[in-house]
Structures are given as structure tokens and as C-alpha cells.
PDB file of C-alpha atoms in Angstrom:
ATOM      1  CA  MET A 692      16.846  -1.933-189.725  1.00  0.00           C
ATOM      2  CA  ILE A 693      20.370  -2.998-188.766  1.00  0.00           C
ATOM      3  CA  ALA A 694      23.140  -1.127-190.556  1.00  0.00           C
ATOM      4  CA  ALA A 695      26.464  -2.931-190.849  1.00  0.00           C
ATOM      5  CA  PRO A 696      29.088  -0.788-189.073  1.00  0.00           C
ATOM      6  CA  GLY A 697      31.987   0.442-191.145  1.00  0.00           C
ATOM      7  CA  PRO A 698      32.595   0.151-194.902  1.00  0.00           C
ATOM      8  CA  PHE A 699      32.140  -3.213-196.552  1.00  0.00           C
ATOM      9  CA  PRO A 700      32.534  -2.533-200.282  1.00  0.00           C
ATOM     10  CA  SER A 701      31.686  -6.042-201.505  1.00  0.00           C
ATOM     11  CA  LEU A 702      28.083  -5.543-200.372  1.00  0.00           C
ATOM     12  CA  PRO A 703      25.958  -3.146-202.470  1.00  0.00           C
ATOM     13  CA  SER A 704      23.648  -0.703-200.741  1.00  0.00           C
ATOM     14  CA  ARG A 705      20.525  -2.670-201.635  1.00  0.00           C
ATOM     15  CA  ILE A 706      21.858  -5.687-199.725  1.00  0.00           C
ATOM     16  CA  LEU A 707      22.815  -3.503-196.773  1.00  0.00           C
ATOM     17  CA  ARG A 708      19.333  -1.988-196.750  1.00  0.00           C
ATOM     18  CA  ALA A 709      17.889  -5.501-196.582  1.00  0.00           C
ATOM     19  CA  ALA A 710      20.248  -6.582-193.801  1.00  0.00           C
ATOM     20  CA  THR A 711      17.702  -6.763-191.027  1.00  0.00           C
ATOM     21  CA  ARG A 712      18.321  -9.156-188.166  1.00  0.00           C
ATOM     22  CA  ALA A 713      15.626 -11.471-189.509  1.00  0.00           C
ATOM     23  CA  ALA A 714      17.150 -11.509-192.989  1.00  0.00           C
ATOM     24  CA  ILE A 715      20.635 -12.181-191.653  1.00  0.00           C
ATOM     25  CA  GLY A 716      19.212 -14.969-189.526  1.00  0.00           C
ATOM     26  CA  ARG A 717      17.710 -16.616-192.601  1.00  0.00           C
ATOM     27  CA  ILE A 718      20.919 -16.211-194.558  1.00  0.00           C
ATOM     28  CA  VAL A 719      23.225 -17.731-191.942  1.00  0.00           C
ATOM     29  CA  GLY A 720      20.718 -20.274-190.663  1.00  0.00           C
ATOM     30  CA  GLU A 721      20.478 -19.083-187.060  1.00  0.00           C
ATOM     31  CA  ASP A 722      17.315 -18.261-185.136  1.00  0.00           C
ATOM     32  CA  GLN A 723      18.879 -15.703-182.804  1.00  0.00           C
ATOM     33  CA  VAL A 724      20.927 -12.843-184.256  1.00  0.00           C
ATOM     34  CA  PRO A 725      22.428 -10.343-181.765  1.00  0.00           C
ATOM     35  CA  GLU A 726      21.608  -6.645-181.789  1.00  0.00           C
ATOM     36  CA  ASP A 727      24.980  -5.986-183.417  1.00  0.00           C
ATOM     37  CA  PRO A 728      25.171  -8.540-186.264  1.00  0.00           C
ATOM     38  CA  SER A 729      28.557  -7.370-187.583  1.00  0.00           C
ATOM     39  CA  ARG A 730      30.067 -10.820-186.974  1.00  0.00           C
ATOM     40  CA  TYR A 731      27.886 -12.138-189.825  1.00  0.00           C
ATOM     41  CA  ARG A 732      28.953  -9.620-192.443  1.00  0.00           C
ATOM     42  CA  PRO A 733      31.654 -11.900-193.877  1.00  0.00           C
ATOM     43  CA  HIS A 734      29.139 -14.718-194.357  1.00  0.00           C
ATOM     44  CA  VAL A 735      26.594 -12.448-196.032  1.00  0.00           C
ATOM     45  CA  SER A 736      29.312 -10.902-198.193  1.00  0.00           C
ATOM     46  CA  VAL A 737      30.654 -14.243-199.386  1.00  0.00           C
ATOM     47  CA  ALA A 738      27.120 -15.468-200.075  1.00  0.00           C
ATOM     48  CA  TYR A 739      26.412 -12.407-202.209  1.00  0.00           C
ATOM     49  CA  ALA A 740      29.731 -12.740-204.070  1.00  0.00           C
ATOM     50  CA  LEU A 741      29.021 -16.389-204.869  1.00  0.00           C
ATOM     51  CA  CYS A 742      25.559 -15.562-206.219  1.00  0.00           C
ATOM     52  CA  LYS A 743      26.913 -12.682-208.295  1.00  0.00           C
ATOM     53  CA  GLU A 744      29.670 -14.862-209.751  1.00  0.00           C
ATOM     54  CA  ALA A 745      27.119 -17.499-210.685  1.00  0.00           C
ATOM     55  CA  GLY A 746      24.753 -14.929-212.176  1.00  0.00           C
ATOM     56  CA  ARG A 747      22.009 -15.862-209.733  1.00  0.00           C
ATOM     57  CA  PRO A 748      19.607 -13.445-208.005  1.00  0.00           C
ATOM     58  CA  ALA A 749      20.629 -12.259-204.551  1.00  0.00           C
ATOM     59  CA  THR A 750      17.672 -11.912-202.218  1.00  0.00           C
ATOM     60  CA  ALA A 751      16.999 -12.970-198.650  1.00  0.00           C
ATOM     61  CA  ARG A 752      14.035 -15.290-199.091  1.00  0.00           C
ATOM     62  CA  ARG A 753      14.226 -18.746-197.618  1.00  0.00           C
ATOM     63  CA  GLY A 754      15.482 -21.299-200.137  1.00  0.00           C
ATOM     64  CA  ASP A 755      17.118 -18.897-202.609  1.00  0.00           C
ATOM     65  CA  PRO A 756      20.814 -19.112-203.626  1.00  0.00           C
ATOM     66  CA  LEU A 757      21.887 -16.366-201.217  1.00  0.00           C
ATOM     67  CA  VAL A 758      20.393 -18.221-198.266  1.00  0.00           C
ATOM     68  CA  MET A 759      21.938 -21.539-199.276  1.00  0.00           C
ATOM     69  CA  ALA A 760      25.369 -20.006-199.885  1.00  0.00           C
ATOM     70  CA  GLY A 761      25.262 -18.032-196.650  1.00  0.00           C
ATOM     71  CA  ARG A 762      24.361 -21.093-194.614  1.00  0.00           C
ATOM     72  CA  ALA A 763      27.173 -23.053-196.214  1.00  0.00           C
ATOM     73  CA  VAL A 764      29.685 -20.313-195.411  1.00  0.00           C
ATOM     74  CA  ASN A 765      28.407 -19.939-191.854  1.00  0.00           C
ATOM     75  CA  ALA A 766      28.555 -23.689-191.285  1.00  0.00           C
ATOM     76  CA  SER A 767      32.165 -23.868-192.418  1.00  0.00           C
ATOM     77  CA  ARG A 768      33.310 -21.235-189.880  1.00  0.00           C
ATOM     78  CA  GLY A 769      36.596 -21.336-191.727  1.00  0.00           C
ATOM     79  CA  VAL A 770      36.266 -18.413-194.084  1.00  0.00           C
ATOM     80  CA  HIS A 771      38.834 -15.882-192.902  1.00  0.00           C
ATOM     81  CA  TYR A 772      39.900 -14.331-196.178  1.00  0.00           C
ATOM     82  CA  CYS A 773      36.880 -12.028-196.258  1.00  0.00           C
ATOM     83  CA  ARG A 774      37.540 -10.646-192.769  1.00  0.00           C
ATOM     84  CA  ARG A 775      40.023  -7.968-191.915  1.00  0.00           C
ATOM     85  CA  VAL A 776      42.150  -9.400-189.117  1.00  0.00           C
ATOM     86  CA  ALA A 777      45.514  -7.889-188.180  1.00  0.00           C
ATOM     87  CA  GLU A 778      47.815  -9.176-185.463  1.00  0.00           C
ATOM     88  CA  PHE A 779      50.703  -7.968-183.316  1.00  0.00           C
ATOM     89  CA  ARG A 780      52.656 -10.610-181.393  1.00  0.00           C
ATOM     90  CA  ALA A 781      55.813 -10.119-179.313  1.00  0.00           C
ATOM     91  CA  HIS A 782      57.634 -10.780-176.055  1.00  0.00           C
ATOM     92  CA  ILE A 783      57.267  -7.587-174.015  1.00  0.00           C
ATOM     93  CA  GLY A 784      59.165  -6.368-170.963  1.00  0.00           C
ATOM     94  CA  VAL A 785      56.998  -5.316-168.019  1.00  0.00           C
ATOM     95  CA  HIS A 786      57.720  -3.462-164.789  1.00  0.00           C
ATOM     96  CA  TYR A 787      55.392  -3.203-161.799  1.00  0.00           C
ATOM     97  CA  GLY A 788      52.933  -5.674-163.326  1.00  0.00           C
ATOM     98  CA  PHE A 789      51.194  -3.610-165.984  1.00  0.00           C
ATOM     99  CA  LEU A 790      51.246  -2.407-169.578  1.00  0.00           C
ATOM    100  CA  GLU A 791      49.481   0.472-171.308  1.00  0.00           C
ATOM    101  CA  ILE A 792      47.914   0.995-174.713  1.00  0.00           C
ATOM    102  CA  ALA A 793      47.240   4.503-176.004  1.00  0.00           C
ATOM    103  CA  ASP A 794      47.416   6.793-178.983  1.00  0.00           C
ATOM    104  CA  ASP A 795      50.170   9.390-179.131  1.00  0.00           C
ATOM    105  CA  GLN A 796      47.915  12.261-178.063  1.00  0.00           C
ATOM    106  CA  SER A 797      46.080  10.495-175.223  1.00  0.00           C
ATOM    107  CA  TRP A 798      48.930   8.752-173.407  1.00  0.00           C
ATOM    108  CA  GLY A 799      49.630  10.175-169.967  1.00  0.00           C
ATOM    109  CA  ARG A 800      46.321  12.007-169.566  1.00  0.00           C
ATOM    110  CA  THR A 801      44.701   9.520-167.188  1.00  0.00           C
ATOM    111  CA  ASP A 802      45.410   9.293-163.464  1.00  0.00           C
ATOM    112  CA  TRP A 803      45.411   5.497-163.478  1.00  0.00           C
ATOM    113  CA  PRO A 804      45.621   4.897-159.710  1.00  0.00           C
ATOM    114  CA  ASN A 805      42.360   6.770-159.212  1.00  0.00           C
ATOM    115  CA  VAL A 806      40.642   5.348-162.297  1.00  0.00           C
ATOM    116  CA  PHE A 807      41.801   1.775-161.936  1.00  0.00           C
ATOM    117  CA  PHE A 808      41.441   1.363-158.221  1.00  0.00           C
ATOM    118  CA  GLY A 809      38.252   3.397-158.125  1.00  0.00           C
ATOM    119  CA  ARG A 810      36.257   1.521-160.799  1.00  0.00           C
ATOM    120  CA  ARG A 811      37.642  -1.637-162.354  1.00  0.00           C
ATOM    121  CA  PRO A 812      34.803  -4.159-162.531  1.00  0.00           C
ATOM    122  CA  THR A 813      36.888  -6.706-164.414  1.00  0.00           C
ATOM    123  CA  GLY A 814      39.913  -6.419-162.126  1.00  0.00           C
ATOM    124  CA  LEU A 815      42.383  -6.904-164.982  1.00  0.00           C
ATOM    125  CA  ILE A 816      41.833  -4.093-167.500  1.00  0.00           C
ATOM    126  CA  ALA A 817      40.574  -0.511-167.355  1.00  0.00           C
ATOM    127  CA  THR A 818      39.982   2.048-170.096  1.00  0.00           C
ATOM    128  CA  SER A 819      39.509   5.755-170.535  1.00  0.00           C
ATOM    129  CA  PRO A 820      39.127   7.588-173.880  1.00  0.00           C
ATOM    130  CA  GLY A 821      42.204   6.778-175.941  1.00  0.00           C
ATOM    131  CA  GLU A 822      43.983   4.830-173.164  1.00  0.00           C
ATOM    132  CA  VAL A 823      44.022   1.296-171.760  1.00  0.00           C
ATOM    133  CA  PHE A 824      45.630  -0.091-168.585  1.00  0.00           C
ATOM    134  CA  LEU A 825      46.338  -3.850-168.445  1.00  0.00           C
ATOM    135  CA  ILE A 826      47.424  -5.924-165.449  1.00  0.00           C
ATOM    136  CA  THR A 827      49.983  -8.739-165.856  1.00  0.00           C
ATOM    137  CA  GLY A 828      50.901 -11.543-163.485  1.00  0.00           C
ATOM    138  CA  ARG A 829      54.621 -10.907-163.912  1.00  0.00           C
ATOM    139  CA  HIS A 830      55.800  -7.977-161.809  1.00  0.00           C
ATOM    140  CA  THR A 831      59.095  -7.514-163.642  1.00  0.00           C
ATOM    141  CA  GLY A 832      60.234  -9.555-166.603  1.00  0.00           C
ATOM    142  CA  THR A 833      59.016 -10.727-169.996  1.00  0.00           C
ATOM    143  CA  VAL A 834      55.488 -11.696-171.029  1.00  0.00           C
ATOM    144  CA  GLY A 835      53.998 -12.993-174.252  1.00  0.00           C
ATOM    145  CA  PHE A 836      51.541 -10.453-175.652  1.00  0.00           C
ATOM    146  CA  THR A 837      49.269 -10.674-178.692  1.00  0.00           C
ATOM    147  CA  VAL A 838      46.868  -8.031-180.005  1.00  0.00           C
ATOM    148  CA  ARG A 839      44.335  -8.910-182.704  1.00  0.00           C
ATOM    149  CA  VAL A 840      42.268  -6.217-184.415  1.00  0.00           C
ATOM    150  CA  ASP A 841      39.173  -7.562-186.159  1.00  0.00           C
ATOM    151  CA  ASP A 842      36.195  -6.029-187.960  1.00  0.00           C
ATOM    152  CA  GLY A 843      33.754  -8.145-185.926  1.00  0.00           C
ATOM    153  CA  ASP A 844      33.558 -10.146-182.731  1.00  0.00           C
ATOM    154  CA  PRO A 845      35.935 -13.118-183.195  1.00  0.00           C
ATOM    155  CA  GLY A 846      34.598 -14.919-180.126  1.00  0.00           C
ATOM    156  CA  PRO A 847      36.513 -15.595-176.892  1.00  0.00           C
ATOM    157  CA  ASP A 848      39.157 -18.296-176.465  1.00  0.00           C
ATOM    158  CA  LEU A 849      37.760 -19.779-173.269  1.00  0.00           C
ATOM    159  CA  GLU A 850      39.649 -23.054-173.585  1.00  0.00           C
ATOM    160  CA  GLY A 851      43.089 -21.578-174.174  1.00  0.00           C
ATOM    161  CA  PHE A 852      43.115 -19.038-171.333  1.00  0.00           C
ATOM    162  CA  GLU A 853      42.384 -19.087-167.602  1.00  0.00           C
ATOM    163  CA  ASP A 854      40.901 -15.595-167.242  1.00  0.00           C
ATOM    164  CA  VAL A 855      38.853 -13.717-169.855  1.00  0.00           C
ATOM    165  CA  VAL A 856      37.249 -10.300-169.338  1.00  0.00           C
ATOM    166  CA  GLU A 857      36.018  -7.565-171.647  1.00  0.00           C
ATOM    167  CA  VAL A 858      35.407  -3.824-171.505  1.00  0.00           C
ATOM    168  CA  PRO A 859      34.214  -1.000-173.771  1.00  0.00           C
ATOM    169  CA  PHE A 860      36.806   1.335-175.266  1.00  0.00           C
ATOM    170  CA  GLU A 861      36.403   4.712-176.933  1.00  0.00           C
ATOM    171  CA  ALA A 862      39.171   5.240-179.486  1.00  0.00           C
ATOM    172  CA  SER A 863      40.246   8.820-180.157  1.00  0.00           C
ATOM    173  CA  ARG A 864      42.486   7.826-183.078  1.00  0.00           C
ATOM    174  CA  SER A 865      43.011   4.813-185.333  1.00  0.00           C
ATOM    175  CA  GLU A 866      46.664   4.343-184.368  1.00  0.00           C
ATOM    176  CA  LEU A 867      47.462   2.800-180.983  1.00  0.00           C
ATOM    177  CA  ARG A 868      50.737   1.780-179.352  1.00  0.00           C
ATOM    178  CA  LEU A 869      51.571  -0.804-176.698  1.00  0.00           C
ATOM    179  CA  ILE A 870      53.602   1.137-174.139  1.00  0.00           C
ATOM    180  CA  GLN A 871      56.079  -0.277-171.644  1.00  0.00           C
ATOM    181  CA  TRP A 872      56.965   1.213-168.263  1.00  0.00           C
ATOM    182  CA  ALA A 873      57.151   5.045-168.283  1.00  0.00           C
ATOM    183  CA  GLY A 874      57.121   5.088-172.074  1.00  0.00           C
ATOM    184  CA  GLU A 875      60.678   3.732-172.263  1.00  0.00           C
ATOM    185  CA  LYS A 876      59.645   1.674-175.286  1.00  0.00           C
ATOM    186  CA  SER A 877      56.501   1.359-177.389  1.00  0.00           C
ATOM    187  CA  HIS A 878      55.227  -0.842-180.204  1.00  0.00           C
ATOM    188  CA  ALA A 879      52.891   0.145-183.030  1.00  0.00           C
ATOM    189  CA  LEU A 880      49.698  -1.917-183.124  1.00  0.00           C
ATOM    190  CA  PRO A 881      47.514  -2.662-186.166  1.00  0.00           C
ATOM    191  CA  ARG A 882      45.229   0.210-187.148  1.00  0.00           C
ATOM    192  CA  LEU A 883      41.742   0.044-185.724  1.00  0.00           C
ATOM    193  CA  SER A 884      39.461  -1.392-188.373  1.00  0.00           C
ATOM    194  CA  ALA A 885      36.724   1.264-188.246  1.00  0.00           C
ATOM    195  CA  GLY A 886      38.736   4.352-187.295  1.00  0.00           C
ATOM    196  CA  PRO A 887      38.007   6.390-184.157  1.00  0.00           C
ATOM    197  CA  GLY A 888      34.884   5.370-182.259  1.00  0.00           C
ATOM    198  CA  SER A 889      33.454   2.682-180.000  1.00  0.00           C
ATOM    199  CA  TYR A 890      35.191  -0.681-179.647  1.00  0.00           C
ATOM    200  CA  ARG A 891      35.129  -3.759-177.459  1.00  0.00           C
ATOM    201  CA  MET A 892      38.305  -5.127-175.872  1.00  0.00           C
ATOM    202  CA  ARG A 893      38.479  -8.718-174.671  1.00  0.00           C
ATOM    203  CA  TYR A 894      41.504  -9.479-172.484  1.00  0.00           C
ATOM    204  CA  HIS A 895      42.672 -13.095-172.137  1.00  0.00           C
ATOM    205  CA  CYS A 896      45.226 -14.090-169.473  1.00  0.00           C
ATOM    206  CA  ARG A 897      47.150 -17.336-168.974  1.00  0.00           C
ATOM    207  CA  GLY A 898      49.811 -18.272-166.419  1.00  0.00           C
ATOM    208  CA  MET A 899      49.309 -15.396-163.980  1.00  0.00           C
ATOM    209  CA  ASP A 900      49.614 -17.614-160.903  1.00  0.00           C
ATOM    210  CA  ASP A 901      52.896 -19.150-162.063  1.00  0.00           C
ATOM    211  CA  ALA A 902      54.261 -15.753-163.083  1.00  0.00           C
ATOM    212  CA  GLY A 903      53.884 -14.535-159.507  1.00  0.00           C
ATOM    213  CA  ASN A 904      56.742 -16.814-158.478  1.00  0.00           C
ATOM    214  CA  SER A 905      59.716 -14.445-158.222  1.00  0.00           C
ATOM    215  CA  SER A 906      62.199 -17.276-158.781  1.00  0.00           C
ATOM    216  CA  TRP A 907      61.632 -17.205-162.558  1.00  0.00           C
ATOM    217  CA  ASP A 908      64.364 -15.779-164.756  1.00  0.00           C
ATOM    218  CA  HIS A 909      63.273 -12.359-166.008  1.00  0.00           C
ATOM    219  CA  HIS A 910      63.655 -13.474-169.617  1.00  0.00           C
ATOM    220  CA  ALA A 911      61.538 -16.614-169.224  1.00  0.00           C
ATOM    221  CA  VAL A 912      58.014 -16.206-170.638  1.00  0.00           C
ATOM    222  CA  VAL A 913      55.589 -17.691-168.106  1.00  0.00           C
ATOM    223  CA  ASP A 914      52.386 -15.677-168.536  1.00  0.00           C
ATOM    224  CA  GLU A 915      50.776 -14.884-171.892  1.00  0.00           C
ATOM    225  CA  TYR A 916      48.050 -12.470-172.925  1.00  0.00           C
ATOM    226  CA  LEU A 917      45.697 -11.980-175.868  1.00  0.00           C
ATOM    227  CA  LEU A 918      43.792  -8.743-176.441  1.00  0.00           C
ATOM    228  CA  GLN A 919      41.023  -8.798-179.050  1.00  0.00           C
ATOM    229  CA  ILE A 920      39.704  -5.470-180.393  1.00  0.00           C
ATOM    230  CA  TRP A 921      36.708  -4.968-182.675  1.00  0.00           C
ATOM    231  CA  PRO A 922      34.109  -2.243-183.402  1.00  0.00           C
ATOM    232  CA  SER A 923      31.134  -2.473-181.058  1.00  0.00           C
ATOM    233  CA  PRO A 924      28.604  -0.178-179.406  1.00  0.00           C
ATOM    234  CA  ALA A 925      29.457   0.661-175.815  1.00  0.00           C
ATOM    235  CA  ALA A 926      28.283  -1.991-173.354  1.00  0.00           C
ATOM    236  CA  GLN A 927      28.939  -2.874-169.733  1.00  0.00           C
ATOM    237  CA  PRO A 928      32.198  -4.656-168.779  1.00  0.00           C
ATOM    238  CA  ALA A 929      31.865  -8.417-168.460  1.00  0.00           C
ATOM    239  CA  THR A 930      33.763 -11.236-166.797  1.00  0.00           C
ATOM    240  CA  LEU A 931      33.574 -14.316-169.030  1.00  0.00           C
ATOM    241  CA  LYS A 932      35.919 -16.634-167.135  1.00  0.00           C
ATOM    242  CA  VAL A 933      38.077 -16.455-164.011  1.00  0.00           C
ATOM    243  CA  THR A 934      39.902 -19.553-162.783  1.00  0.00           C
ATOM    244  CA  SER A 935      43.304 -18.314-161.583  1.00  0.00           C
ATOM    245  CA  ARG A 936      43.954 -17.286-157.991  1.00  0.00           C
ATOM    246  CA  GLU A 937      45.377 -13.984-159.195  1.00  0.00           C
ATOM    247  CA  GLY A 938      42.316 -13.299-161.329  1.00  0.00           C
ATOM    248  CA  HIS A 939      39.990 -13.989-158.415  1.00  0.00           C
ATOM    249  CA  ARG A 940      42.074 -11.752-156.159  1.00  0.00           C
ATOM    250  CA  ARG A 941      42.024  -8.878-158.624  1.00  0.00           C
ATOM    251  CA  ILE A 942      38.262  -9.048-159.084  1.00  0.00           C
ATOM    252  CA  LEU A 943      37.567  -9.330-155.365  1.00  0.00           C
ATOM    253  CA  GLU A 944      39.692  -6.244-154.770  1.00  0.00           C
ATOM    254  CA  SER A 945      37.925  -4.234-157.475  1.00  0.00           C
TER     255      SER A 945
END
């Protein structure tokens, strides 16, 4: 039995109880459903809502209305209104080539030089409970930074970014802040979708090689970053893509 993580009020308990991997696979029309099928909850939810609106039975047998509706929703891949996605986007000042993310109670607890340089399998991001350390290509200046909090895995943007890595993160609180050098300024991020607990962070980097050129004006945005966050059981860090020289250097040094 696979229980959908977090509340999803549009699905009654009887549908959740039936949400085995096999049933979800039939509903969305895919043979292989991952161990954590939370990414499919929106499709199953919309399928159920459509059947309820039409007064049709909602089961998970092949050929019934729920299956047909779920496959249609899954095929469209364009249904975003049923997913909780929140975004922070800004130009952020960096010093010494890094940024931090933490909750108010956890910030400053971690000895990052020892943690980051001792065990950083992705080379670009490291985490400890309640805290995150992120490398940037720009040593001092302005970077473009986006954080998206989702209730399921949104999938990586492998075409839009040069380097993509991901790590597990244990959140102590729902509220996180993006923190600039020495805490001189911080920015509130969207609340974590499932409260404190286990999450996955996927860090996308673009323009790190160009940003290493010190001739750039400090206010020019050369490198950009996207951090995706969603609830997920703890799993090993992973490197999905590394094409920049800086990304390769960071990983080789880790």
C-alpha cells in the first residue's frame, strides 16, 4: 500500500486506500510507477473530481471513467491548478561565492567548512538539519535566484541549466529564509508544502563559468540558479548533469 504523503483533501480516504502503485499506474497509463508516487496525486485527484462531477463511479479498474480521465490528465501534463506550487524569484547579492538557506532557529549551528569540504558528493550544495549551503559561480556580485516549493517532484530542467544536482534535506520548521553573507540580509521563502520533515532539493546552475570572470560589473546578472523543493523520503545525493568547467571542478574536489 502506498500512502500519499501530506494532506490532499480532494481525495476521499477510500481512494487513498486504493492508491497502490499498480492502481496509480492504471489510472495514469504508465507501466512503471516509482516507490514514491506523489507526483501522480494531481492526476488522480483531477480524475476523481471529474468522475464525481459527472456522477460516475470512481474505481481503479481498467476501462472505467476514473482510468480514462486520469490518463487524459496525465497525457496533457498541463494541469497545474491542482498542484500547490509557490515561487520566490529575485536578484540576490552574494559574497565569497555562496548563499545559505535556513530556518530562524537552525541558522548558524553548522560548521560549514567541515561539513561542506568533508562530505559534499554533489560539489555544489550541502545540507544539515534545518540548513542548506549553496555554491555560486559569482564570488561577489548579483545572481538570479529562484526557489520553487512543490508538493511533488516537478522534474528537472536539464535543457535550461548546465549543472543539476540534488540532495536530501531534513526540515526542522516550515518557514525557511534565503540568507546572504553573514546574515546581513535575508528573504522569506514559500512555506514548505508538508511542514517539517524529509524533502528533496534539486539545485540547477547556469552561467557559472562566465560568472567567474572578475571583469563583470557587480550588478550584472551572469549566473542564475533554480532550487526545487518537494516532500520526499531521504535518498542519496545525485548528480543529474554537469557540463560547466566550474561544476566539474567542484565535484572533482569533493
